[in-house]
PDB file of C-alpha atoms in Angstrom:
ATOM      1  CA  MET A   1       3.136   7.566 -12.531  1.00  0.00           C
ATOM      2  CA  MET A   2       0.899   9.789 -13.476  1.00  0.00           C
ATOM      3  CA  SER A   3       0.692  11.917 -10.076  1.00  0.00           C
ATOM      4  CA  VAL A   4      -1.807  14.659  -8.693  1.00  0.00           C
ATOM      5  CA  TYR A   5       0.428  14.864  -5.752  1.00  0.00           C
ATOM      6  CA  LEU A   6       1.751  19.011  -5.447  1.00  0.00           C
ATOM      7  CA  GLN A   7       5.592  18.447  -3.414  1.00  0.00           C
ATOM      8  CA  GLY A   8       5.403  21.061  -0.780  1.00  0.00           C
ATOM      9  CA  ASN A   9       6.763  21.420   3.063  1.00  0.00           C
ATOM     10  CA  SER A  10       2.995  23.310   3.947  1.00  0.00           C
ATOM     11  CA  TRP A  11       2.002  22.559   7.295  1.00  0.00           C
ATOM     12  CA  ALA A  12      -0.460  19.666   5.302  1.00  0.00           C
ATOM     13  CA  HIS A  13       2.521  18.145   4.158  1.00  0.00           C
ATOM     14  CA  ARG A  14       3.661  17.591   7.154  1.00  0.00           C
ATOM     15  CA  MET A  15       0.603  16.384   8.924  1.00  0.00           C
ATOM     16  CA  PRO A  16      -0.188  13.238   9.265  1.00  0.00           C
ATOM     17  CA  ALA A  17      -1.815  11.013   6.498  1.00  0.00           C
ATOM     18  CA  GLY A  18      -4.220   9.183   8.695  1.00  0.00           C
ATOM     19  CA  LEU A  19      -5.118  12.102  10.589  1.00  0.00           C
ATOM     20  CA  LYS A  20      -6.134  14.190   7.304  1.00  0.00           C
ATOM     21  CA  LEU A  21      -8.289  11.279   6.019  1.00  0.00           C
ATOM     22  CA  LEU A  22      -9.668  10.921   9.745  1.00  0.00           C
ATOM     23  CA  ALA A  23     -10.186  14.878   9.454  1.00  0.00           C
ATOM     24  CA  VAL A  24     -11.948  14.562   6.019  1.00  0.00           C
ATOM     25  CA  ALA A  25     -14.215  11.501   6.929  1.00  0.00           C
ATOM     26  CA  VAL A  26     -15.459  13.208  10.462  1.00  0.00           C
ATOM     27  CA  ALA A  27     -16.330  16.199   8.900  1.00  0.00           C
ATOM     28  CA  SER A  28     -17.818  14.629   6.115  1.00  0.00           C
ATOM     29  CA  LEU A  29     -20.097  12.463   8.479  1.00  0.00           C
ATOM     30  CA  LEU A  30     -20.702  16.073  10.369  1.00  0.00           C
ATOM     31  CA  LEU A  31     -21.677  17.870   7.293  1.00  0.00           C
ATOM     32  CA  LEU A  32     -24.501  15.257   6.531  1.00  0.00           C
ATOM     33  CA  ARG A  33     -26.137  16.103   9.654  1.00  0.00           C
ATOM     34  CA  TYR A  34     -26.605  20.225   8.930  1.00  0.00           C
ATOM     35  CA  THR A  35     -28.085  21.865   6.106  1.00  0.00           C
ATOM     36  CA  SER A  36     -28.040  25.478   7.291  1.00  0.00           C
ATOM     37  CA  PHE A  37     -25.987  27.422   5.107  1.00  0.00           C
ATOM     38  CA  TRP A  38     -24.352  29.301   8.596  1.00  0.00           C
ATOM     39  CA  ILE A  39     -22.779  26.054   8.950  1.00  0.00           C
ATOM     40  CA  LEU A  40     -21.981  25.078   5.216  1.00  0.00           C
ATOM     41  CA  LEU A  41     -20.633  28.614   3.861  1.00  0.00           C
ATOM     42  CA  PRO A  42     -18.154  28.807   6.466  1.00  0.00           C
ATOM     43  CA  ALA A  43     -16.784  25.208   5.561  1.00  0.00           C
ATOM     44  CA  LEU A  44     -16.637  25.922   2.181  1.00  0.00           C
ATOM     45  CA  ALA A  45     -14.767  28.797   2.614  1.00  0.00           C
ATOM     46  CA  GLY A  46     -12.244  26.869   5.536  1.00  0.00           C
ATOM     47  CA  VAL A  47     -11.285  24.544   2.713  1.00  0.00           C
ATOM     48  CA  LEU A  48     -10.713  27.149   0.012  1.00  0.00           C
ATOM     49  CA  LEU A  49      -8.425  29.025   2.851  1.00  0.00           C
ATOM     50  CA  CYS A  50      -6.879  25.603   3.258  1.00  0.00           C
ATOM     51  CA  TYR A  51      -6.027  25.672  -0.680  1.00  0.00           C
ATOM     52  CA  ALA A  52      -4.716  29.055  -0.747  1.00  0.00           C
ATOM     53  CA  SER A  53      -2.184  28.492   2.075  1.00  0.00           C
ATOM     54  CA  LEU A  54      -0.899  25.953  -0.475  1.00  0.00           C
ATOM     55  CA  GLY A  55       0.141  29.609  -2.587  1.00  0.00           C
ATOM     56  CA  ARG A  56      -0.806  29.334  -6.250  1.00  0.00           C
ATOM     57  CA  GLU A  57      -0.468  25.878  -7.117  1.00  0.00           C
ATOM     58  CA  GLY A  58      -2.769  25.681  -4.733  1.00  0.00           C
ATOM     59  CA  LEU A  59      -5.800  27.709  -6.254  1.00  0.00           C
ATOM     60  CA  ALA A  60      -4.766  25.880  -9.172  1.00  0.00           C
ATOM     61  CA  GLN A  61      -6.239  23.078  -8.053  1.00  0.00           C
ATOM     62  CA  LEU A  62      -9.225  24.798  -7.557  1.00  0.00           C
ATOM     63  CA  LYS A  63     -10.188  23.942 -11.196  1.00  0.00           C
ATOM     64  CA  LEU A  64     -11.496  21.171  -9.985  1.00  0.00           C
ATOM     65  CA  LEU A  65     -14.643  22.740  -9.271  1.00  0.00           C
ATOM     66  CA  ARG A  66     -15.390  24.112 -12.857  1.00  0.00           C
ATOM     67  CA  ALA A  67     -15.104  20.296 -13.950  1.00  0.00           C
ATOM     68  CA  MET A  68     -17.867  19.389 -10.965  1.00  0.00           C
ATOM     69  CA  SER A  69     -19.519  22.364 -12.428  1.00  0.00           C
ATOM     70  CA  PHE A  70     -21.993  20.066 -14.696  1.00  0.00           C
ATOM     71  CA  LEU A  71     -22.600  17.665 -12.295  1.00  0.00           C
ATOM     72  CA  LEU A  72     -23.469  20.165  -9.876  1.00  0.00           C
ATOM     73  CA  ALA A  73     -25.675  22.197 -12.153  1.00  0.00           C
ATOM     74  CA  VAL A  74     -27.643  18.932 -13.023  1.00  0.00           C
ATOM     75  CA  LEU A  75     -28.359  18.403  -9.579  1.00  0.00           C
ATOM     76  CA  LEU A  76     -29.731  21.921  -8.616  1.00  0.00           C
ATOM     77  CA  ALA A  77     -31.609  21.576 -11.890  1.00  0.00           C
ATOM     78  CA  LEU A  78     -33.740  18.506 -10.099  1.00  0.00           C
ATOM     79  CA  HIS A  79     -34.387  19.695  -7.124  1.00  0.00           C
ATOM     80  CA  TRP A  80     -35.534  23.296  -8.738  1.00  0.00           C
ATOM     81  CA  VAL A  81     -37.839  21.417 -11.083  1.00  0.00           C
ATOM     82  CA  SER A  82     -38.918  18.847  -7.832  1.00  0.00           C
ATOM     83  CA  GLY A  83     -39.722  22.333  -5.845  1.00  0.00           C
ATOM     84  CA  SER A  84     -36.861  21.955  -3.935  1.00  0.00           C
ATOM     85  CA  LEU A  85     -34.269  24.417  -4.471  1.00  0.00           C
ATOM     86  CA  LEU A  86     -33.077  25.379  -1.205  1.00  0.00           C
ATOM     87  CA  GLU A  87     -32.437  21.709  -0.512  1.00  0.00           C
ATOM     88  CA  GLY A  88     -30.521  21.642  -3.986  1.00  0.00           C
ATOM     89  CA  VAL A  89     -28.110  24.427  -2.524  1.00  0.00           C
ATOM     90  CA  THR A  90     -27.706  22.656   0.585  1.00  0.00           C
ATOM     91  CA  ILE A  91     -26.809  19.121  -1.395  1.00  0.00           C
ATOM     92  CA  ILE A  92     -24.441  20.924  -3.773  1.00  0.00           C
ATOM     93  CA  LEU A  93     -22.288  22.731  -0.971  1.00  0.00           C
ATOM     94  CA  ARG A  94     -21.871  19.472   0.699  1.00  0.00           C
ATOM     95  CA  LEU A  95     -20.658  17.599  -2.431  1.00  0.00           C
ATOM     96  CA  ALA A  96     -18.098  20.548  -3.139  1.00  0.00           C
ATOM     97  CA  ILE A  97     -16.994  20.950   0.186  1.00  0.00           C
ATOM     98  CA  MET A  98     -16.458  16.988   0.748  1.00  0.00           C
ATOM     99  CA  ILE A  99     -14.563  16.238  -2.528  1.00  0.00           C
ATOM    100  CA  LEU A 100     -12.708  19.687  -2.117  1.00  0.00           C
ATOM    101  CA  ALA A 101     -11.685  18.079   0.863  1.00  0.00           C
ATOM    102  CA  ALA A 102     -10.912  14.845  -0.555  1.00  0.00           C
ATOM    103  CA  ASN A 103      -8.703  16.210  -3.242  1.00  0.00           C
ATOM    104  CA  PHE A 104      -6.990  18.453  -0.639  1.00  0.00           C
ATOM    105  CA  VAL A 105      -5.845  15.489   1.248  1.00  0.00           C
ATOM    106  CA  SER A 106      -4.742  13.317  -1.977  1.00  0.00           C
ATOM    107  CA  VAL A 107      -2.461  17.186  -3.347  1.00  0.00           C
ATOM    108  CA  THR A 108      -0.824  17.404  -0.210  1.00  0.00           C
ATOM    109  CA  THR A 109      -0.608  13.545   0.555  1.00  0.00           C
ATOM    110  CA  ARG A 110       2.392  11.411  -0.651  1.00  0.00           C
ATOM    111  CA  MET A 111       1.091   7.832  -2.139  1.00  0.00           C
ATOM    112  CA  ASP A 112       2.998   5.497  -0.207  1.00  0.00           C
ATOM    113  CA  ASP A 113       1.904   7.778   2.969  1.00  0.00           C
ATOM    114  CA  MET A 114      -1.730   7.341   2.143  1.00  0.00           C
ATOM    115  CA  LEU A 115      -1.070   3.735   1.068  1.00  0.00           C
ATOM    116  CA  ASN A 116       0.302   3.267   4.945  1.00  0.00           C
ATOM    117  CA  ALA A 117      -2.297   4.966   6.533  1.00  0.00           C
ATOM    118  CA  VAL A 118      -5.320   2.947   4.905  1.00  0.00           C
ATOM    119  CA  GLN A 119      -4.011  -0.375   5.497  1.00  0.00           C
ATOM    120  CA  PRO A 120      -4.379  -0.816   8.871  1.00  0.00           C
ATOM    121  CA  LEU A 121      -8.019  -1.220   7.798  1.00  0.00           C
ATOM    122  CA  PHE A 122      -7.692  -4.028   6.067  1.00  0.00           C
ATOM    123  CA  ARG A 123      -5.084  -5.778   8.373  1.00  0.00           C
ATOM    124  CA  PRO A 124      -7.605  -8.456   9.621  1.00  0.00           C
ATOM    125  CA  LEU A 125      -7.566 -10.051   6.129  1.00  0.00           C
ATOM    126  CA  GLU A 126      -3.822 -11.263   7.282  1.00  0.00           C
ATOM    127  CA  PHE A 127      -5.650 -14.051   9.267  1.00  0.00           C
ATOM    128  CA  LEU A 128      -7.202 -15.049   6.345  1.00  0.00           C
ATOM    129  CA  GLY A 129      -4.446 -15.555   4.606  1.00  0.00           C
ATOM    130  CA  PHE A 130      -4.424 -12.301   2.202  1.00  0.00           C
ATOM    131  CA  SER A 131      -2.005  -9.460   1.903  1.00  0.00           C
ATOM    132  CA  PRO A 132      -3.803  -6.274   3.127  1.00  0.00           C
ATOM    133  CA  ARG A 133      -1.607  -3.658   1.257  1.00  0.00           C
ATOM    134  CA  LYS A 134      -3.211  -4.671  -2.075  1.00  0.00           C
ATOM    135  CA  PRO A 135      -7.537  -3.866  -0.865  1.00  0.00           C
ATOM    136  CA  ALA A 136      -5.056  -1.175   0.928  1.00  0.00           C
ATOM    137  CA  LEU A 137      -3.705   0.355  -2.556  1.00  0.00           C
ATOM    138  CA  GLY A 138      -6.920   0.042  -4.415  1.00  0.00           C
ATOM    139  CA  VAL A 139      -8.713   2.558  -1.699  1.00  0.00           C
ATOM    140  CA  ALA A 140      -5.408   4.369  -2.231  1.00  0.00           C
ATOM    141  CA  LEU A 141      -5.929   4.615  -6.035  1.00  0.00           C
ATOM    142  CA  VAL A 142      -9.586   5.647  -5.663  1.00  0.00           C
ATOM    143  CA  LEU A 143      -8.886   8.719  -3.298  1.00  0.00           C
ATOM    144  CA  ARG A 144      -6.033  10.113  -5.638  1.00  0.00           C
ATOM    145  CA  PHE A 145      -7.571   9.861  -8.856  1.00  0.00           C
ATOM    146  CA  ALA A 146     -11.522  10.398  -8.736  1.00  0.00           C
ATOM    147  CA  PRO A 147     -11.101  13.787  -8.289  1.00  0.00           C
ATOM    148  CA  TYR A 148      -8.451  14.208 -11.258  1.00  0.00           C
ATOM    149  CA  MET A 149     -10.805  12.147 -13.191  1.00  0.00           C
ATOM    150  CA  LEU A 150     -13.307  14.607 -12.944  1.00  0.00           C
ATOM    151  CA  VAL A 151     -11.160  17.288 -14.012  1.00  0.00           C
ATOM    152  CA  VAL A 152     -10.287  14.879 -17.183  1.00  0.00           C
ATOM    153  CA  PHE A 153     -13.589  15.421 -17.913  1.00  0.00           C
ATOM    154  CA  GLY A 154     -13.861  18.493 -17.417  1.00  0.00           C
ATOM    155  CA  GLN A 155     -11.282  19.338 -19.869  1.00  0.00           C
ATOM    156  CA  LEU A 156     -12.962  16.623 -22.400  1.00  0.00           C
ATOM    157  CA  ARG A 157     -15.990  19.051 -21.904  1.00  0.00           C
ATOM    158  CA  GLU A 158     -14.441  22.259 -22.836  1.00  0.00           C
ATOM    159  CA  ALA A 159     -12.984  21.146 -25.895  1.00  0.00           C
ATOM    160  CA  TRP A 160     -16.449  20.094 -27.052  1.00  0.00           C
ATOM    161  CA  GLN A 161     -18.107  23.012 -26.703  1.00  0.00           C
ATOM    162  CA  ALA A 162     -15.019  25.030 -28.338  1.00  0.00           C
ATOM    163  CA  ARG A 163     -15.951  22.557 -31.497  1.00  0.00           C
ATOM    164  CA  THR A 164     -19.776  22.508 -31.068  1.00  0.00           C
ATOM    165  CA  GLY A 165     -20.871  25.543 -28.706  1.00  0.00           C
ATOM    166  CA  THR A 166     -22.655  23.047 -26.639  1.00  0.00           C
ATOM    167  CA  ARG A 167     -21.033  22.230 -22.982  1.00  0.00           C
ATOM    168  CA  ASN A 168     -22.293  18.763 -23.086  1.00  0.00           C
ATOM    169  CA  SER A 169     -23.190  15.359 -25.271  1.00  0.00           C
ATOM    170  CA  TRP A 170     -23.416  11.533 -24.548  1.00  0.00           C
ATOM    171  CA  ARG A 171     -20.928  11.817 -27.127  1.00  0.00           C
ATOM    172  CA  LEU A 172     -18.245  12.523 -24.357  1.00  0.00           C
ATOM    173  CA  LEU A 173     -18.906   9.029 -22.934  1.00  0.00           C
ATOM    174  CA  ALA A 174     -16.515   7.510 -25.460  1.00  0.00           C
ATOM    175  CA  PRO A 175     -13.301   9.583 -24.758  1.00  0.00           C
ATOM    176  CA  PHE A 176     -14.000  10.030 -21.372  1.00  0.00           C
ATOM    177  CA  ALA A 177     -13.348   5.627 -20.888  1.00  0.00           C
ATOM    178  CA  ILE A 178     -11.116   5.625 -23.669  1.00  0.00           C
ATOM    179  CA  GLN A 179      -8.584   8.418 -21.358  1.00  0.00           C
ATOM    180  CA  SER A 180     -10.069   6.285 -17.859  1.00  0.00           C
ATOM    181  CA  LEU A 181      -8.707   2.855 -20.078  1.00  0.00           C
ATOM    182  CA  SER A 182      -5.793   4.985 -20.956  1.00  0.00           C
ATOM    183  CA  MET A 183      -4.743   5.997 -17.380  1.00  0.00           C
ATOM    184  CA  SER A 184      -5.887   2.765 -15.709  1.00  0.00           C
ATOM    185  CA  ASP A 185      -2.795   1.209 -18.119  1.00  0.00           C
ATOM    186  CA  HIS A 186      -0.131   3.924 -17.058  1.00  0.00           C
ATOM    187  CA  VAL A 187      -0.530   3.428 -13.686  1.00  0.00           C
ATOM    188  CA  ALA A 188      -0.529  -0.439 -13.784  1.00  0.00           C
ATOM    189  CA  GLU A 189       2.536  -0.388 -15.882  1.00  0.00           C
ATOM    190  CA  ALA A 190       3.792   1.889 -12.995  1.00  0.00           C
ATOM    191  CA  LEU A 191       2.953   0.072 -10.405  1.00  0.00           C
ATOM    192  CA  LYS A 192       4.182  -3.065 -12.370  1.00  0.00           C
ATOM    193  CA  ALA A 193       7.474  -1.332 -12.423  1.00  0.00           C
ATOM    194  CA  ARG A 194       7.563  -0.492  -8.958  1.00  0.00           C
ATOM    195  CA  GLY A 195       6.809  -4.505  -7.816  1.00  0.00           C
ATOM    196  CA  GLY A 196       3.155  -4.253  -7.218  1.00  0.00           C
ATOM    197  CA  SER A 197       1.757  -3.121  -3.974  1.00  0.00           C
ATOM    198  CA  GLU A 198       4.957  -3.876  -1.932  1.00  0.00           C
ATOM    199  CA  GLY A 199       6.871  -1.600  -3.962  1.00  0.00           C
ATOM    200  CA  LEU A 200       5.073   1.527  -2.569  1.00  0.00           C
ATOM    201  CA  SER A 201       7.556   1.881  -0.031  1.00  0.00           C
ATOM    202  CA  ARG A 202      10.210   4.441   1.072  1.00  0.00           C
TER     203      ARG A 202
END
């Protein structure tokens, strides 16, 4: 299976998956309440320090910021045009922190650990005769691969710029869709080879 997990034994790798997911969820809710740069900038610095604590491979993960640059630039431009530039800066800072934090959890958490952490949320489905592991697997896959797809789009955008001199085009949507479908096929084949959601265990 295509993986974004970084092998290691850092403090972040040793932290329970459920605790990391809960921390990101609580932090995201708290960030939505604040617009002060004195809170958002230290929060961003804290997330960047978390990546730095993983060493060179951790810092390499910050290429996600480059992949996000188009989305953030569009949001900032829209707020600039509407006369709310400071609000736009606040929004992109908040988005960058949330996405980087979610990606940090993804690169430091094994897939089966993430699945086991999410599964209790769907435990009530057992009373209806459904397996809680299947929807938990869906959530875990989204958490795992959403940041990766941003990187894929960033790579396509860089290739397009190298060929045409322009950074963005609607023509990128077709190859991005193909890449997404190709990755979903690889993931599906890997899951099938491992026995589906029940096969993802230690």
